[in-house]
mmCIF file of N, CA and C in Angstrom:
data_model
loop_
_atom_site.group_PDB
_atom_site.id
_atom_site.type_symbol
_atom_site.label_atom_id
_atom_site.label_comp_id
_atom_site.label_asym_id
_atom_site.label_seq_id
_atom_site.Cartn_x
_atom_site.Cartn_y
_atom_site.Cartn_z
ATOM 1 N N UNK F 27 -2.211 7.019 31.275
ATOM 2 C CA UNK F 27 -1.364 7.969 30.562
ATOM 3 C C UNK F 27 -2.011 7.420 29.019
ATOM 4 N N UNK F 28 -1.291 5.971 28.588
ATOM 5 C CA UNK F 28 -1.250 5.637 27.355
ATOM 6 C C UNK F 28 -1.662 4.058 27.343
ATOM 7 N N UNK F 29 -2.328 3.676 26.881
ATOM 8 C CA UNK F 29 -2.702 2.007 26.583
ATOM 9 C C UNK F 29 -1.680 1.397 25.760
ATOM 10 N N UNK F 30 -1.628 -0.240 26.309
ATOM 11 C CA UNK F 30 -1.190 -0.717 25.232
ATOM 12 C C UNK F 30 -1.288 -0.960 23.541
ATOM 13 N N UNK F 31 -2.808 -0.694 23.666
ATOM 14 C CA UNK F 31 -3.140 -0.369 22.084
ATOM 15 C C UNK F 31 -2.936 0.774 21.212
ATOM 16 N N UNK F 32 -2.936 2.035 22.468
ATOM 17 C CA UNK F 32 -2.386 3.252 21.699
ATOM 18 C C UNK F 32 -0.985 3.408 21.412
ATOM 19 N N UNK F 33 -0.509 2.571 22.403
ATOM 20 C CA UNK F 33 1.197 2.640 22.269
ATOM 21 C C UNK F 33 1.623 2.042 21.253
ATOM 22 N N UNK F 34 1.237 0.547 20.975
ATOM 23 C CA UNK F 34 1.620 -0.260 19.826
ATOM 24 C C UNK F 34 1.019 0.356 18.235
ATOM 25 N N UNK F 35 0.220 1.286 18.134
ATOM 26 C CA UNK F 35 -0.399 2.006 17.295
ATOM 27 C C UNK F 35 0.256 3.347 17.064
ATOM 28 N N UNK F 36 1.006 3.611 18.042
ATOM 29 C CA UNK F 36 1.967 4.915 17.688
ATOM 30 C C UNK F 36 3.312 3.778 17.091
ATOM 31 N N UNK F 37 3.705 3.123 17.801
ATOM 32 C CA UNK F 37 4.863 2.649 17.131
ATOM 33 C C UNK F 37 4.611 2.176 15.620
ATOM 34 N N UNK F 38 3.530 1.676 15.965
ATOM 35 C CA UNK F 38 3.471 0.942 14.271
ATOM 36 C C UNK F 38 3.453 2.285 13.345
ATOM 37 N N UNK F 39 2.920 3.385 14.056
ATOM 38 C CA UNK F 39 2.742 4.480 12.591
ATOM 39 C C UNK F 39 3.897 5.173 12.527
ATOM 40 N N UNK F 40 4.990 5.536 13.574
ATOM 41 C CA UNK F 40 6.182 5.912 13.546
ATOM 42 C C UNK F 40 7.194 5.168 12.455
ATOM 43 N N UNK F 41 6.945 3.968 12.740
ATOM 44 C CA UNK F 41 7.493 2.520 12.172
ATOM 45 C C UNK F 41 7.319 2.615 10.384
ATOM 46 N N UNK F 42 5.897 3.207 10.227
ATOM 47 C CA UNK F 42 5.704 3.244 8.868
ATOM 48 C C UNK F 42 6.344 4.641 8.156
ATOM 49 N N UNK F 43 6.054 5.655 8.561
ATOM 50 C CA UNK F 43 6.274 6.829 8.560
ATOM 51 C C UNK F 43 7.831 7.213 7.925
ATOM 52 N N UNK F 44 8.590 6.035 8.976
ATOM 53 C CA UNK F 44 10.130 6.280 8.765
ATOM 54 C C UNK F 44 10.564 5.937 7.894
ATOM 55 N N UNK F 45 9.703 4.355 7.531
ATOM 56 C CA UNK F 45 10.203 3.449 6.882
ATOM 57 C C UNK F 45 9.691 4.009 5.185
ATOM 58 N N UNK F 46 8.836 4.984 5.025
ATOM 59 C CA UNK F 46 8.471 5.490 3.803
ATOM 60 C C UNK F 46 9.490 6.298 3.316
ATOM 61 N N UNK F 47 9.903 6.016 2.031
ATOM 62 C CA UNK F 47 10.983 6.613 0.930
ATOM 63 C C UNK F 47 10.290 8.211 0.547
ATOM 64 N N UNK F 48 11.579 9.058 0.785
ATOM 65 C CA UNK F 48 11.171 10.284 0.173
ATOM 66 C C UNK F 48 11.463 10.268 -1.045
ATOM 67 N N UNK F 49 10.322 11.072 -1.623
ATOM 68 C CA UNK F 49 10.192 11.498 -3.038
ATOM 69 C C UNK F 49 11.212 12.498 -3.078
ATOM 70 N N UNK F 50 12.829 12.348 -4.501
ATOM 71 C CA UNK F 50 12.481 13.584 -4.776
ATOM 72 C C UNK F 50 12.190 13.516 -6.216
ATOM 73 N N UNK F 51 12.079 15.364 -6.855
ATOM 74 C CA UNK F 51 11.707 15.198 -8.057
ATOM 75 C C UNK F 51 12.992 15.946 -8.978
ATOM 76 N N UNK F 52 13.188 15.132 -9.888
ATOM 77 C CA UNK F 52 14.516 15.066 -10.588
ATOM 78 C C UNK F 52 13.889 15.762 -11.906
ATOM 79 N N UNK F 53 14.934 16.225 -12.685
ATOM 80 C CA UNK F 53 14.540 16.504 -14.565
ATOM 81 C C UNK F 53 14.528 15.567 -15.040
ATOM 82 N N UNK F 54 13.658 15.291 -16.020
ATOM 83 C CA UNK F 54 13.585 14.450 -17.054
ATOM 84 C C UNK F 54 14.065 14.698 -17.812
ATOM 85 N N UNK F 55 14.890 13.666 -18.953
ATOM 86 C CA UNK F 55 15.745 13.632 -19.781
ATOM 87 C C UNK F 55 14.540 14.799 -20.897
ATOM 88 N N UNK F 56 15.175 15.078 -22.499
ATOM 89 C CA UNK F 56 13.582 15.182 -23.326
ATOM 90 C C UNK F 56 13.827 14.025 -24.103
ATOM 91 N N UNK F 57 11.975 13.874 -24.634
ATOM 92 C CA UNK F 57 11.910 12.697 -25.341
ATOM 93 C C UNK F 57 12.441 12.476 -26.367
ATOM 94 N N UNK F 58 12.396 10.866 -26.716
ATOM 95 C CA UNK F 58 13.465 10.637 -28.127
ATOM 96 C C UNK F 58 12.895 9.507 -28.903
ATOM 97 N N UNK F 59 12.446 9.231 -29.975
ATOM 98 C CA UNK F 59 11.847 8.351 -30.358
ATOM 99 C C UNK F 59 12.436 6.875 -30.367
ATOM 100 N N UNK F 60 13.613 7.348 -29.107
ATOM 101 C CA UNK F 60 14.155 5.453 -28.655
ATOM 102 C C UNK F 60 13.287 5.265 -27.562
ATOM 103 N N UNK F 61 13.505 6.383 -26.404
ATOM 104 C CA UNK F 61 12.660 6.158 -24.973
ATOM 105 C C UNK F 61 11.186 6.047 -25.258
ATOM 106 N N UNK F 62 10.579 6.016 -26.811
ATOM 107 C CA UNK F 62 9.308 5.606 -26.522
ATOM 108 C C UNK F 62 8.824 4.425 -27.281
ATOM 109 N N UNK F 63 9.939 3.657 -27.590
ATOM 110 C CA UNK F 63 9.746 2.548 -28.118
ATOM 111 C C UNK F 63 10.488 1.210 -27.186
ATOM 112 N N UNK F 64 11.613 1.964 -26.196
ATOM 113 C CA UNK F 64 12.005 1.237 -25.157
ATOM 114 C C UNK F 64 10.962 -0.244 -23.961
ATOM 115 N N UNK F 65 9.900 0.611 -24.063
ATOM 116 C CA UNK F 65 8.947 -0.452 -23.240
ATOM 117 C C UNK F 65 7.707 -1.212 -24.485
ATOM 118 N N UNK F 66 7.491 -2.171 -24.135
ATOM 119 C CA UNK F 66 5.883 -2.664 -25.062
ATOM 120 C C UNK F 66 4.971 -2.842 -24.015
ATOM 121 N N UNK F 67 3.727 -2.858 -24.491
ATOM 122 C CA UNK F 67 2.412 -2.419 -24.068
ATOM 123 C C UNK F 67 2.255 -4.295 -23.779
ATOM 124 N N UNK F 68 2.386 -4.760 -22.649
ATOM 125 C CA UNK F 68 1.553 -6.603 -22.819
ATOM 126 C C UNK F 68 0.463 -6.476 -22.242
ATOM 127 N N UNK F 69 -0.373 -6.776 -23.300
ATOM 128 C CA UNK F 69 -1.995 -6.994 -22.217
ATOM 129 C C UNK F 69 -2.180 -8.357 -21.461
ATOM 130 N N UNK F 70 -2.671 -8.001 -19.993
ATOM 131 C CA UNK F 70 -2.955 -9.051 -19.318
ATOM 132 C C UNK F 70 -3.764 -9.905 -19.670
ATOM 133 N N UNK F 71 -5.021 -11.110 -19.211
ATOM 134 C CA UNK F 71 -5.702 -11.684 -19.315
ATOM 135 C C UNK F 71 -6.920 -11.284 -18.363
ATOM 136 N N UNK F 72 -7.755 -11.410 -18.865
ATOM 137 C CA UNK F 72 -9.462 -10.360 -18.234
ATOM 138 C C UNK F 72 -9.177 -10.743 -16.768
ATOM 139 N N UNK F 73 -8.859 -12.416 -16.762
ATOM 140 C CA UNK F 73 -9.467 -13.672 -15.560
ATOM 141 C C UNK F 73 -7.804 -12.348 -13.971
ATOM 142 N N UNK F 74 -6.915 -12.378 -14.577
ATOM 143 C CA UNK F 74 -5.708 -11.559 -13.886
ATOM 144 C C UNK F 74 -6.074 -10.850 -13.570
ATOM 145 N N UNK F 75 -6.308 -9.562 -14.051
ATOM 146 C CA UNK F 75 -7.092 -7.997 -13.757
ATOM 147 C C UNK F 75 -7.993 -8.516 -12.722
ATOM 148 N N UNK F 76 -8.920 -9.255 -13.060
ATOM 149 C CA UNK F 76 -10.139 -9.416 -12.125
ATOM 150 C C UNK F 76 -9.861 -10.516 -11.237
ATOM 151 N N UNK F 77 -8.885 -10.688 -10.776
ATOM 152 C CA UNK F 77 -8.031 -11.611 -9.440
ATOM 153 C C UNK F 77 -7.466 -11.178 -8.706
ATOM 154 N N UNK F 78 -6.786 -9.943 -9.161
ATOM 155 C CA UNK F 78 -5.855 -8.960 -8.496
ATOM 156 C C UNK F 78 -6.816 -8.112 -7.999
ATOM 157 N N UNK F 79 -7.905 -7.621 -8.638
ATOM 158 C CA UNK F 79 -8.708 -6.452 -7.919
ATOM 159 C C UNK F 79 -9.310 -7.317 -6.893
ATOM 160 N N UNK F 80 -9.968 -8.116 -6.867
ATOM 161 C CA UNK F 80 -10.489 -8.591 -5.888
ATOM 162 C C UNK F 80 -9.544 -9.198 -4.560
ATOM 163 N N UNK F 81 -8.526 -9.579 -4.819
ATOM 164 C CA UNK F 81 -7.831 -9.916 -3.754
ATOM 165 C C UNK F 81 -7.348 -8.359 -3.096
ATOM 166 N N UNK F 82 -7.270 -7.174 -3.920
ATOM 167 C CA UNK F 82 -6.873 -5.897 -3.422
ATOM 168 C C UNK F 82 -8.090 -5.311 -2.404
ATOM 169 N N UNK F 83 -9.072 -5.806 -2.927
ATOM 170 C CA UNK F 83 -10.327 -5.358 -2.179
ATOM 171 C C UNK F 83 -10.751 -6.506 -1.269
ATOM 172 N N UNK F 84 -10.461 -7.659 -1.172
ATOM 173 C CA UNK F 84 -10.340 -8.348 0.341
ATOM 174 C C UNK F 84 -9.557 -7.992 0.839
ATOM 175 N N UNK F 85 -7.917 -7.702 1.097
ATOM 176 C CA UNK F 85 -7.173 -6.980 1.617
ATOM 177 C C UNK F 85 -7.476 -5.606 2.034
ATOM 178 N N UNK F 86 -8.132 -4.881 1.771
ATOM 179 C CA UNK F 86 -8.558 -3.453 2.550
ATOM 180 C C UNK F 86 -9.527 -3.770 3.112
ATOM 181 N N UNK F 87 -10.713 -5.061 2.700
ATOM 182 C CA UNK F 87 -11.683 -4.865 3.560
ATOM 183 C C UNK F 87 -11.124 -5.765 4.970
ATOM 184 N N UNK F 88 -10.032 -6.034 4.497
ATOM 185 C CA UNK F 88 -9.635 -7.408 6.022
ATOM 186 C C UNK F 88 -8.721 -5.742 6.328
ATOM 187 N N UNK F 89 -8.225 -5.007 6.207
ATOM 188 C CA UNK F 89 -7.463 -3.693 6.970
ATOM 189 C C UNK F 89 -8.657 -3.171 8.031
ATOM 190 N N UNK F 90 -9.662 -2.685 6.603
ATOM 191 C CA UNK F 90 -11.090 -1.683 7.518
ATOM 192 C C UNK F 90 -11.456 -3.007 8.501
ATOM 193 N N UNK F 91 -11.400 -3.852 8.655
ATOM 194 C CA UNK F 91 -12.444 -4.356 9.886
ATOM 195 C C UNK F 91 -11.505 -4.970 11.093
ATOM 196 N N UNK F 92 -9.830 -5.071 10.268
ATOM 197 C CA UNK F 92 -9.015 -5.320 11.705
ATOM 198 C C UNK F 92 -8.986 -4.339 12.505
ATOM 199 N N UNK F 93 -9.185 -2.974 11.669
ATOM 200 C CA UNK F 93 -8.804 -1.776 12.421
ATOM 201 C C UNK F 93 -10.170 -0.575 13.357
ATOM 202 N N UNK F 94 -11.278 -1.000 12.491
ATOM 203 C CA UNK F 94 -12.520 -0.520 12.627
ATOM 204 C C UNK F 94 -13.362 -1.715 13.672
ATOM 205 N N UNK F 95 -13.624 -2.644 12.997
ATOM 206 C CA UNK F 95 -14.369 -3.540 13.312
ATOM 207 C C UNK F 95 -14.339 -4.702 14.997
ATOM 208 N N UNK F 96 -12.698 -5.002 14.535
ATOM 209 C CA UNK F 96 -12.318 -5.846 15.205
ATOM 210 C C UNK F 96 -11.973 -5.594 16.857
ATOM 211 N N UNK F 97 -12.890 -6.574 17.805
ATOM 212 C CA UNK F 97 -13.308 -6.346 18.808
ATOM 213 C C UNK F 97 -11.903 -7.229 19.887
ATOM 214 N N UNK F 98 -11.366 -6.199 20.421
ATOM 215 C CA UNK F 98 -10.266 -7.266 21.422
ATOM 216 C C UNK F 98 -10.589 -7.291 22.691
ATOM 217 N N UNK F 99 -9.697 -8.466 23.180
ATOM 218 C CA UNK F 99 -10.355 -9.008 24.857
ATOM 219 C C UNK F 99 -9.961 -8.596 25.989
ATOM 220 N N UNK F 100 -9.137 -6.951 25.179
ATOM 221 C CA UNK F 100 -8.279 -6.421 26.105
ATOM 222 C C UNK F 100 -9.423 -4.899 26.862
ATOM 223 N N UNK F 101 -10.382 -4.807 26.167
ATOM 224 C CA UNK F 101 -11.598 -3.805 26.025
ATOM 225 C C UNK F 101 -12.696 -4.342 27.304
#
């Protein structure tokens, strides 16, 4: 019927789906000059941007390897 791998995958997907917050659309108030100056633009260092991008790509690669290429001893 179901293998352990399929059962755990289904439970994980269900947990992720149930834990995802629903997004509701709310009406935005009209823009005013006070709202546009509320936040200031902060320039991030180039090294930090590159580091975050590399870390993100490494995590994406790790997930792809784990779900697509990893051979478990059960099979």
